[in-house]
Amino acid sequence: MTDGNLLTDHPELYEARFPDPGRLAGRWAEDCLRRHGAGPRVLDMGCGTGRDAAHLHHAGRTVTAADLSEAMLAHARARHPGPAYVRADLRGFDLGRAAFDAVVCLDSSLLYCHTADQLDGFLSSCRRALSAGGLLVAEMRNGAYFLGRTDLLDTPAVHAFTWQGTAYRSTTTLTVDRTAQLLRRTRLWTSDDGAPPAEQRSAWRLLFPQELRHVLTTHGFEVLELHDGPGPRTEPPWRDGRLPGSTADADRLHVVARLSATR
């Protein structure tokens, strides 16, 4: 087992494993921002390799992109220029009061807030960072999907791909830790380059739709959208012109919330 993370430590490998040539996640986020009239200053929190932040930048936004991984930030600065990249922890950050018109948090990044205190830290930081009436746009796994369903838990998911001439294979197993309200992930990596297998572990907080609505309201946000799709990781995926649905039953959750105009 390794203490590192093969994907976040090697951003090029991350992009090879999760290709997004059409910038679907960035386009979805930009659509949300436009539909709700967000101002130009955007914070992409948990920006990863910077692909979505760069898309928002090219759409005309003034983008600051933040992540905790120095490797991801270095890759983003080199490969996806345009945004200002900074190191920050989404569980508690201060990048200026009322410095942004929107905070974007995609691909379950919000769910790395494993405890109530960490989630409060994220939302308090967003409240400080946003101007009055600013938007929070987030996309994540849906905790409610795992109520009585085991289809994503029963069978390990296997993915194989080739990057720079090396064949990689990942076997991912998900388990629910009900006591901690976490979805735990174990991923075993193997490759044909002679490297020993690497086992890596991570977890996401399982948030339920009404729980998320409540905590957002408590922090001064009005929930404008809360639904299970369409979105960038749904099946079928979101496409230009598709409006949000009205259910919250599938395995992804999408939220758009507006900070009170009175702050």
PDB file of C-alpha atoms in Angstrom:
ATOM      1  CA  MET A   1       0.000   0.000   0.000  1.00  0.00           C
ATOM      2  CA  THR A   2       1.230   3.502  -0.809  1.00  0.00           C
ATOM      3  CA  ASP A   3       0.696   6.738   1.080  1.00  0.00           C
ATOM      4  CA  GLY A   4       0.524   8.683  -2.188  1.00  0.00           C
ATOM      5  CA  ASN A   5      -2.209   8.803  -4.772  1.00  0.00           C
ATOM      6  CA  LEU A   6      -1.230   7.614  -8.219  1.00  0.00           C
ATOM      7  CA  LEU A   7      -3.709   9.894  -9.991  1.00  0.00           C
ATOM      8  CA  THR A   8      -3.273  13.118  -8.035  1.00  0.00           C
ATOM      9  CA  ASP A   9       0.490  12.618  -7.888  1.00  0.00           C
ATOM     10  CA  HIS A  10       0.578  12.157 -11.689  1.00  0.00           C
ATOM     11  CA  PRO A  11      -1.876  14.632 -13.267  1.00  0.00           C
ATOM     12  CA  GLU A  12      -1.086  13.493 -16.826  1.00  0.00           C
ATOM     13  CA  LEU A  13      -2.169   9.996 -15.814  1.00  0.00           C
ATOM     14  CA  TYR A  14      -5.336  11.453 -14.261  1.00  0.00           C
ATOM     15  CA  GLU A  15      -6.272  13.124 -17.531  1.00  0.00           C
ATOM     16  CA  ALA A  16      -5.542   9.901 -19.430  1.00  0.00           C
ATOM     17  CA  ARG A  17      -7.809   7.928 -17.070  1.00  0.00           C
ATOM     18  CA  PHE A  18     -10.570  10.565 -17.101  1.00  0.00           C
ATOM     19  CA  PRO A  19     -10.467  12.192 -20.545  1.00  0.00           C
ATOM     20  CA  ASP A  20     -12.798  15.147 -21.108  1.00  0.00           C
ATOM     21  CA  PRO A  21     -12.002  16.439 -24.603  1.00  0.00           C
ATOM     22  CA  GLY A  22     -15.365  18.187 -24.879  1.00  0.00           C
ATOM     23  CA  ARG A  23     -14.933  19.936 -21.493  1.00  0.00           C
ATOM     24  CA  LEU A  24     -18.345  18.647 -20.453  1.00  0.00           C
ATOM     25  CA  ALA A  25     -17.964  19.542 -16.765  1.00  0.00           C
ATOM     26  CA  GLY A  26     -16.755  23.054 -17.536  1.00  0.00           C
ATOM     27  CA  ARG A  27     -19.545  23.617 -20.052  1.00  0.00           C
ATOM     28  CA  TRP A  28     -22.153  22.409 -17.546  1.00  0.00           C
ATOM     29  CA  ALA A  29     -20.792  24.754 -14.878  1.00  0.00           C
ATOM     30  CA  GLU A  30     -20.746  27.694 -17.301  1.00  0.00           C
ATOM     31  CA  ASP A  31     -24.345  26.918 -18.261  1.00  0.00           C
ATOM     32  CA  CYS A  32     -25.379  27.060 -14.597  1.00  0.00           C
ATOM     33  CA  LEU A  33     -23.553  30.354 -14.109  1.00  0.00           C
ATOM     34  CA  ARG A  34     -25.146  31.923 -17.184  1.00  0.00           C
ATOM     35  CA  ARG A  35     -28.675  30.718 -16.431  1.00  0.00           C
ATOM     36  CA  HIS A  36     -28.522  32.268 -12.970  1.00  0.00           C
ATOM     37  CA  GLY A  37     -26.775  35.485 -13.987  1.00  0.00           C
ATOM     38  CA  ALA A  38     -23.486  35.036 -12.139  1.00  0.00           C
ATOM     39  CA  GLY A  39     -20.906  37.789 -12.276  1.00  0.00           C
ATOM     40  CA  PRO A  40     -17.518  37.262 -13.922  1.00  0.00           C
ATOM     41  CA  ARG A  41     -15.307  36.444 -10.897  1.00  0.00           C
ATOM     42  CA  VAL A  42     -15.227  32.682 -10.305  1.00  0.00           C
ATOM     43  CA  LEU A  43     -13.410  30.498  -7.777  1.00  0.00           C
ATOM     44  CA  ASP A  44     -12.960  26.885  -8.873  1.00  0.00           C
ATOM     45  CA  MET A  45     -12.378  25.083  -5.575  1.00  0.00           C
ATOM     46  CA  GLY A  46     -10.786  21.648  -5.931  1.00  0.00           C
ATOM     47  CA  CYS A  47      -9.688  22.470  -9.470  1.00  0.00           C
ATOM     48  CA  GLY A  48      -7.571  19.358 -10.068  1.00  0.00           C
ATOM     49  CA  THR A  49      -5.711  19.529 -13.352  1.00  0.00           C
ATOM     50  CA  GLY A  50      -7.284  22.889 -14.265  1.00  0.00           C
ATOM     51  CA  ARG A  51      -9.290  21.790 -17.298  1.00  0.00           C
ATOM     52  CA  ASP A  52     -12.616  23.172 -16.048  1.00  0.00           C
ATOM     53  CA  ALA A  53     -11.064  26.368 -14.723  1.00  0.00           C
ATOM     54  CA  ALA A  54      -9.418  26.985 -18.096  1.00  0.00           C
ATOM     55  CA  HIS A  55     -12.734  26.447 -19.870  1.00  0.00           C
ATOM     56  CA  LEU A  56     -14.412  29.023 -17.630  1.00  0.00           C
ATOM     57  CA  HIS A  57     -11.511  31.390 -18.307  1.00  0.00           C
ATOM     58  CA  HIS A  58     -11.934  30.981 -22.069  1.00  0.00           C
ATOM     59  CA  ALA A  59     -15.670  31.612 -21.627  1.00  0.00           C
ATOM     60  CA  GLY A  60     -14.735  35.114 -20.429  1.00  0.00           C
ATOM     61  CA  ARG A  61     -14.627  34.643 -16.675  1.00  0.00           C
ATOM     62  CA  THR A  62     -11.928  35.894 -14.319  1.00  0.00           C
ATOM     63  CA  VAL A  63     -10.993  32.613 -12.673  1.00  0.00           C
ATOM     64  CA  THR A  64      -9.047  31.735  -9.554  1.00  0.00           C
ATOM     65  CA  ALA A  65      -8.493  27.987  -9.257  1.00  0.00           C
ATOM     66  CA  ALA A  66      -7.516  26.336  -5.975  1.00  0.00           C
ATOM     67  CA  ASP A  67      -6.388  22.866  -5.007  1.00  0.00           C
ATOM     68  CA  LEU A  68      -4.464  21.209  -2.183  1.00  0.00           C
ATOM     69  CA  SER A  69      -2.216  19.165  -4.505  1.00  0.00           C
ATOM     70  CA  GLU A  70       0.985  20.922  -5.577  1.00  0.00           C
ATOM     71  CA  ALA A  71       1.395  18.401  -8.403  1.00  0.00           C
ATOM     72  CA  MET A  72      -2.046  19.218  -9.782  1.00  0.00           C
ATOM     73  CA  LEU A  73      -1.402  22.962  -9.539  1.00  0.00           C
ATOM     74  CA  ALA A  74       1.962  22.694 -11.307  1.00  0.00           C
ATOM     75  CA  HIS A  75       0.339  20.708 -14.112  1.00  0.00           C
ATOM     76  CA  ALA A  76      -2.554  23.169 -14.373  1.00  0.00           C
ATOM     77  CA  ARG A  77      -0.258  26.194 -14.630  1.00  0.00           C
ATOM     78  CA  ALA A  78       1.771  24.521 -17.386  1.00  0.00           C
ATOM     79  CA  ARG A  79      -0.992  22.836 -19.392  1.00  0.00           C
ATOM     80  CA  HIS A  80      -4.109  24.929 -18.789  1.00  0.00           C
ATOM     81  CA  PRO A  81      -2.986  28.561 -18.461  1.00  0.00           C
ATOM     82  CA  GLY A  82      -5.313  31.491 -17.951  1.00  0.00           C
ATOM     83  CA  PRO A  83      -6.687  31.145 -14.421  1.00  0.00           C
ATOM     84  CA  ALA A  84      -4.730  32.233 -11.351  1.00  0.00           C
ATOM     85  CA  TYR A  85      -3.800  29.014  -9.529  1.00  0.00           C
ATOM     86  CA  VAL A  86      -3.413  28.985  -5.736  1.00  0.00           C
ATOM     87  CA  ARG A  87      -3.003  26.335  -3.059  1.00  0.00           C
ATOM     88  CA  ALA A  88      -5.902  26.171  -0.617  1.00  0.00           C
ATOM     89  CA  ASP A  89      -7.819  23.624   1.441  1.00  0.00           C
ATOM     90  CA  LEU A  90     -11.530  23.598   0.636  1.00  0.00           C
ATOM     91  CA  ARG A  91     -12.315  22.657   4.247  1.00  0.00           C
ATOM     92  CA  GLY A  92     -11.243  26.164   5.292  1.00  0.00           C
ATOM     93  CA  PHE A  93      -9.837  28.920   3.090  1.00  0.00           C
ATOM     94  CA  ASP A  94      -9.597  32.697   2.935  1.00  0.00           C
ATOM     95  CA  LEU A  95      -8.983  34.133  -0.523  1.00  0.00           C
ATOM     96  CA  GLY A  96     -10.477  37.536   0.179  1.00  0.00           C
ATOM     97  CA  ARG A  97     -13.815  38.809   1.411  1.00  0.00           C
ATOM     98  CA  ALA A  98     -16.491  39.164  -1.287  1.00  0.00           C
ATOM     99  CA  ALA A  99     -13.763  38.511  -3.870  1.00  0.00           C
ATOM    100  CA  PHE A 100     -15.891  36.235  -6.082  1.00  0.00           C
ATOM    101  CA  ASP A 101     -19.290  36.165  -7.739  1.00  0.00           C
ATOM    102  CA  ALA A 102     -19.418  32.364  -7.831  1.00  0.00           C
ATOM    103  CA  VAL A 103     -17.739  29.312  -6.314  1.00  0.00           C
ATOM    104  CA  VAL A 104     -17.654  26.155  -8.425  1.00  0.00           C
ATOM    105  CA  CYS A 105     -16.909  22.786  -6.795  1.00  0.00           C
ATOM    106  CA  LEU A 106     -17.095  19.825  -9.181  1.00  0.00           C
ATOM    107  CA  ASP A 107     -16.506  16.068  -9.275  1.00  0.00           C
ATOM    108  CA  SER A 108     -17.427  15.363  -5.639  1.00  0.00           C
ATOM    109  CA  SER A 109     -14.690  17.644  -4.293  1.00  0.00           C
ATOM    110  CA  LEU A 110     -17.128  18.949  -1.667  1.00  0.00           C
ATOM    111  CA  LEU A 111     -17.450  15.416  -0.290  1.00  0.00           C
ATOM    112  CA  TYR A 112     -13.878  15.479   0.980  1.00  0.00           C
ATOM    113  CA  CYS A 113     -15.467  17.391   3.863  1.00  0.00           C
ATOM    114  CA  HIS A 114     -15.897  14.219   5.912  1.00  0.00           C
ATOM    115  CA  THR A 115     -17.317  15.779   9.078  1.00  0.00           C
ATOM    116  CA  ALA A 116     -19.958  18.353   9.917  1.00  0.00           C
ATOM    117  CA  ASP A 117     -17.234  20.744  11.116  1.00  0.00           C
ATOM    118  CA  GLN A 118     -15.377  20.418   7.803  1.00  0.00           C
ATOM    119  CA  LEU A 119     -18.568  21.015   5.807  1.00  0.00           C
ATOM    120  CA  ASP A 120     -19.308  24.064   7.957  1.00  0.00           C
ATOM    121  CA  GLY A 121     -15.749  25.237   7.302  1.00  0.00           C
ATOM    122  CA  PHE A 122     -16.250  24.961   3.545  1.00  0.00           C
ATOM    123  CA  LEU A 123     -19.570  26.792   3.542  1.00  0.00           C
ATOM    124  CA  SER A 124     -18.350  29.489   5.945  1.00  0.00           C
ATOM    125  CA  SER A 125     -15.357  30.030   3.653  1.00  0.00           C
ATOM    126  CA  CYS A 126     -17.661  30.244   0.622  1.00  0.00           C
ATOM    127  CA  ARG A 127     -19.854  32.747   2.433  1.00  0.00           C
ATOM    128  CA  ARG A 128     -16.806  34.912   3.167  1.00  0.00           C
ATOM    129  CA  ALA A 129     -15.481  34.584  -0.398  1.00  0.00           C
ATOM    130  CA  LEU A 130     -18.745  35.393  -2.194  1.00  0.00           C
ATOM    131  CA  SER A 131     -20.248  38.766  -2.901  1.00  0.00           C
ATOM    132  CA  ALA A 132     -23.871  39.283  -1.851  1.00  0.00           C
ATOM    133  CA  GLY A 133     -26.078  37.253  -4.169  1.00  0.00           C
ATOM    134  CA  GLY A 134     -23.138  35.099  -5.297  1.00  0.00           C
ATOM    135  CA  LEU A 135     -23.616  31.528  -6.485  1.00  0.00           C
ATOM    136  CA  LEU A 136     -22.353  28.155  -5.298  1.00  0.00           C
ATOM    137  CA  VAL A 137     -22.394  25.488  -8.040  1.00  0.00           C
ATOM    138  CA  ALA A 138     -21.507  21.946  -6.977  1.00  0.00           C
ATOM    139  CA  GLU A 139     -21.672  18.443  -8.448  1.00  0.00           C
ATOM    140  CA  MET A 140     -21.127  15.258  -6.457  1.00  0.00           C
ATOM    141  CA  ARG A 141     -22.219  11.729  -5.647  1.00  0.00           C
ATOM    142  CA  ASN A 142     -25.687  11.410  -4.153  1.00  0.00           C
ATOM    143  CA  GLY A 143     -25.783   9.784  -0.724  1.00  0.00           C
ATOM    144  CA  ALA A 144     -29.474   8.949  -1.136  1.00  0.00           C
ATOM    145  CA  TYR A 145     -28.641   6.577  -3.979  1.00  0.00           C
ATOM    146  CA  PHE A 146     -27.091   4.145  -1.507  1.00  0.00           C
ATOM    147  CA  LEU A 147     -30.260   3.832   0.586  1.00  0.00           C
ATOM    148  CA  GLY A 148     -31.220   0.238  -0.167  1.00  0.00           C
ATOM    149  CA  ARG A 149     -29.108  -0.009  -3.326  1.00  0.00           C
ATOM    150  CA  THR A 150     -25.954  -2.089  -3.615  1.00  0.00           C
ATOM    151  CA  ASP A 151     -25.322  -2.250  -7.376  1.00  0.00           C
ATOM    152  CA  LEU A 152     -22.285   0.051  -7.104  1.00  0.00           C
ATOM    153  CA  LEU A 153     -21.022  -1.882  -4.076  1.00  0.00           C
ATOM    154  CA  ASP A 154     -21.373  -5.543  -5.075  1.00  0.00           C
ATOM    155  CA  THR A 155     -18.923  -5.786  -7.965  1.00  0.00           C
ATOM    156  CA  PRO A 156     -15.502  -4.127  -8.175  1.00  0.00           C
ATOM    157  CA  ALA A 157     -15.209  -1.800 -11.166  1.00  0.00           C
ATOM    158  CA  VAL A 158     -12.291  -2.549 -13.489  1.00  0.00           C
ATOM    159  CA  HIS A 159     -10.819   0.007 -15.886  1.00  0.00           C
ATOM    160  CA  ALA A 160      -7.883  -0.482 -18.238  1.00  0.00           C
ATOM    161  CA  PHE A 161      -6.116   2.100 -20.375  1.00  0.00           C
ATOM    162  CA  THR A 162      -2.705   2.788 -21.873  1.00  0.00           C
ATOM    163  CA  TRP A 163      -0.645   5.885 -21.172  1.00  0.00           C
ATOM    164  CA  GLN A 164       2.792   6.581 -22.650  1.00  0.00           C
ATOM    165  CA  GLY A 165       3.150   2.975 -23.752  1.00  0.00           C
ATOM    166  CA  THR A 166       2.317   1.478 -20.350  1.00  0.00           C
ATOM    167  CA  ALA A 167      -0.902  -0.482 -19.790  1.00  0.00           C
ATOM    168  CA  TYR A 168      -2.646   0.372 -16.513  1.00  0.00           C
ATOM    169  CA  ARG A 169      -5.464  -1.466 -14.799  1.00  0.00           C
ATOM    170  CA  SER A 170      -7.442  -0.200 -11.810  1.00  0.00           C
ATOM    171  CA  THR A 171      -9.827  -2.269  -9.716  1.00  0.00           C
ATOM    172  CA  THR A 172     -12.068  -0.094  -7.558  1.00  0.00           C
ATOM    173  CA  THR A 173     -14.218  -1.322  -4.685  1.00  0.00           C
ATOM    174  CA  LEU A 174     -16.744   0.886  -2.877  1.00  0.00           C
ATOM    175  CA  THR A 175     -18.055   0.216   0.630  1.00  0.00           C
ATOM    176  CA  VAL A 176     -20.416   2.194   2.831  1.00  0.00           C
ATOM    177  CA  ASP A 177     -19.245   3.151   6.317  1.00  0.00           C
ATOM    178  CA  ARG A 178     -22.629   3.906   7.887  1.00  0.00           C
ATOM    179  CA  THR A 179     -21.229   5.040  11.221  1.00  0.00           C
ATOM    180  CA  ALA A 180     -19.039   7.734   9.658  1.00  0.00           C
ATOM    181  CA  GLN A 181     -21.529   8.349   6.793  1.00  0.00           C
ATOM    182  CA  LEU A 182     -18.725   7.827   4.282  1.00  0.00           C
ATOM    183  CA  LEU A 183     -18.411   6.058   0.962  1.00  0.00           C
ATOM    184  CA  ARG A 184     -14.995   4.423   1.175  1.00  0.00           C
ATOM    185  CA  ARG A 185     -13.018   3.598  -1.962  1.00  0.00           C
ATOM    186  CA  THR A 186     -10.198   1.079  -2.310  1.00  0.00           C
ATOM    187  CA  ARG A 187      -8.391   1.147  -5.634  1.00  0.00           C
ATOM    188  CA  LEU A 188      -5.772  -1.421  -6.653  1.00  0.00           C
ATOM    189  CA  TRP A 189      -3.429  -0.325  -9.438  1.00  0.00           C
ATOM    190  CA  THR A 190      -1.394  -2.681 -11.595  1.00  0.00           C
ATOM    191  CA  SER A 191       0.694  -1.948 -14.696  1.00  0.00           C
ATOM    192  CA  ASP A 192       2.781  -3.871 -17.183  1.00  0.00           C
ATOM    193  CA  ASP A 193       5.983  -1.901 -16.550  1.00  0.00           C
ATOM    194  CA  GLY A 194       7.151  -4.051 -13.647  1.00  0.00           C
ATOM    195  CA  ALA A 195       6.009  -1.685 -10.897  1.00  0.00           C
ATOM    196  CA  PRO A 196       4.558  -3.436  -7.828  1.00  0.00           C
ATOM    197  CA  PRO A 197       0.767  -3.220  -7.311  1.00  0.00           C
ATOM    198  CA  ALA A 198      -0.352  -0.127  -5.408  1.00  0.00           C
ATOM    199  CA  GLU A 199      -3.400  -0.063  -3.147  1.00  0.00           C
ATOM    200  CA  GLN A 200      -4.855   3.349  -2.377  1.00  0.00           C
ATOM    201  CA  ARG A 201      -7.741   4.398  -0.170  1.00  0.00           C
ATOM    202  CA  SER A 202      -9.975   7.462  -0.067  1.00  0.00           C
ATOM    203  CA  ALA A 203     -13.487   8.383   1.015  1.00  0.00           C
ATOM    204  CA  TRP A 204     -16.358  10.744   0.287  1.00  0.00           C
ATOM    205  CA  ARG A 205     -18.984  12.048   2.685  1.00  0.00           C
ATOM    206  CA  LEU A 206     -22.428  10.677   1.898  1.00  0.00           C
ATOM    207  CA  LEU A 207     -24.727  13.704   1.865  1.00  0.00           C
ATOM    208  CA  PHE A 208     -28.454  13.344   1.370  1.00  0.00           C
ATOM    209  CA  PRO A 209     -30.441  15.905  -0.641  1.00  0.00           C
ATOM    210  CA  GLN A 210     -32.509  17.295   2.223  1.00  0.00           C
ATOM    211  CA  GLU A 211     -29.481  17.299   4.540  1.00  0.00           C
ATOM    212  CA  LEU A 212     -27.586  19.357   1.968  1.00  0.00           C
ATOM    213  CA  ARG A 213     -30.535  21.710   1.520  1.00  0.00           C
ATOM    214  CA  HIS A 214     -30.712  22.235   5.283  1.00  0.00           C
ATOM    215  CA  VAL A 215     -27.017  22.973   5.788  1.00  0.00           C
ATOM    216  CA  LEU A 216     -26.974  25.390   2.838  1.00  0.00           C
ATOM    217  CA  THR A 217     -29.983  27.248   4.226  1.00  0.00           C
ATOM    218  CA  THR A 218     -28.366  27.377   7.658  1.00  0.00           C
ATOM    219  CA  HIS A 219     -25.335  29.097   6.095  1.00  0.00           C
ATOM    220  CA  GLY A 220     -27.447  31.753   4.399  1.00  0.00           C
ATOM    221  CA  PHE A 221     -27.889  30.196   0.933  1.00  0.00           C
ATOM    222  CA  GLU A 222     -31.114  29.895  -1.027  1.00  0.00           C
ATOM    223  CA  VAL A 223     -31.200  26.623  -2.950  1.00  0.00           C
ATOM    224  CA  LEU A 224     -32.125  27.340  -6.572  1.00  0.00           C
ATOM    225  CA  GLU A 225     -31.555  23.834  -7.975  1.00  0.00           C
ATOM    226  CA  LEU A 226     -31.090  20.453  -6.315  1.00  0.00           C
ATOM    227  CA  HIS A 227     -31.445  17.467  -8.640  1.00  0.00           C
ATOM    228  CA  ASP A 228     -29.891  14.258  -9.929  1.00  0.00           C
ATOM    229  CA  GLY A 229     -29.372  15.354 -13.515  1.00  0.00           C
ATOM    230  CA  PRO A 230     -28.664  15.792 -16.229  1.00  0.00           C
ATOM    231  CA  GLY A 231     -25.070  16.610 -15.356  1.00  0.00           C
ATOM    232  CA  PRO A 232     -21.531  15.993 -16.577  1.00  0.00           C
ATOM    233  CA  ARG A 233     -21.296  12.505 -15.021  1.00  0.00           C
ATOM    234  CA  THR A 234     -24.868  11.287 -15.459  1.00  0.00           C
ATOM    235  CA  GLU A 235     -26.074   8.752 -17.996  1.00  0.00           C
ATOM    236  CA  PRO A 236     -27.119  10.101 -20.405  1.00  0.00           C
ATOM    237  CA  PRO A 237     -24.851  13.086 -19.797  1.00  0.00           C
ATOM    238  CA  TRP A 238     -25.910  16.710 -19.905  1.00  0.00           C
ATOM    239  CA  ARG A 239     -25.792  18.418 -23.271  1.00  0.00           C
ATOM    240  CA  ASP A 240     -26.180  22.041 -24.300  1.00  0.00           C
ATOM    241  CA  GLY A 241     -29.713  23.293 -23.833  1.00  0.00           C
ATOM    242  CA  ARG A 242     -30.861  20.606 -21.407  1.00  0.00           C
ATOM    243  CA  LEU A 243     -32.564  21.981 -18.309  1.00  0.00           C
ATOM    244  CA  PRO A 244     -32.257  20.486 -14.807  1.00  0.00           C
ATOM    245  CA  GLY A 245     -34.614  17.744 -13.722  1.00  0.00           C
ATOM    246  CA  SER A 246     -36.784  17.639 -10.614  1.00  0.00           C
ATOM    247  CA  THR A 247     -35.767  14.369  -8.922  1.00  0.00           C
ATOM    248  CA  ALA A 248     -32.862  13.486  -6.620  1.00  0.00           C
ATOM    249  CA  ASP A 249     -32.835   9.707  -6.828  1.00  0.00           C
ATOM    250  CA  ALA A 250     -29.934   8.783  -9.140  1.00  0.00           C
ATOM    251  CA  ASP A 251     -26.262   8.463  -8.191  1.00  0.00           C
ATOM    252  CA  ARG A 252     -25.215  12.090  -8.856  1.00  0.00           C
ATOM    253  CA  LEU A 253     -26.374  15.256  -7.137  1.00  0.00           C
ATOM    254  CA  HIS A 254     -26.220  18.796  -8.545  1.00  0.00           C
ATOM    255  CA  VAL A 255     -26.843  21.977  -6.603  1.00  0.00           C
ATOM    256  CA  VAL A 256     -26.984  25.666  -7.390  1.00  0.00           C
ATOM    257  CA  ALA A 257     -27.452  27.969  -4.406  1.00  0.00           C
ATOM    258  CA  ARG A 258     -27.422  31.741  -4.025  1.00  0.00           C
ATOM    259  CA  LEU A 259     -25.983  33.572  -1.040  1.00  0.00           C
ATOM    260  CA  SER A 260     -28.424  35.939   0.608  1.00  0.00           C
ATOM    261  CA  ALA A 261     -28.196  39.425  -0.874  1.00  0.00           C
ATOM    262  CA  THR A 262     -27.890  40.830   2.636  1.00  0.00           C
ATOM    263  CA  ARG A 263     -24.986  38.529   3.562  1.00  0.00           C
TER     264      ARG A 263
END
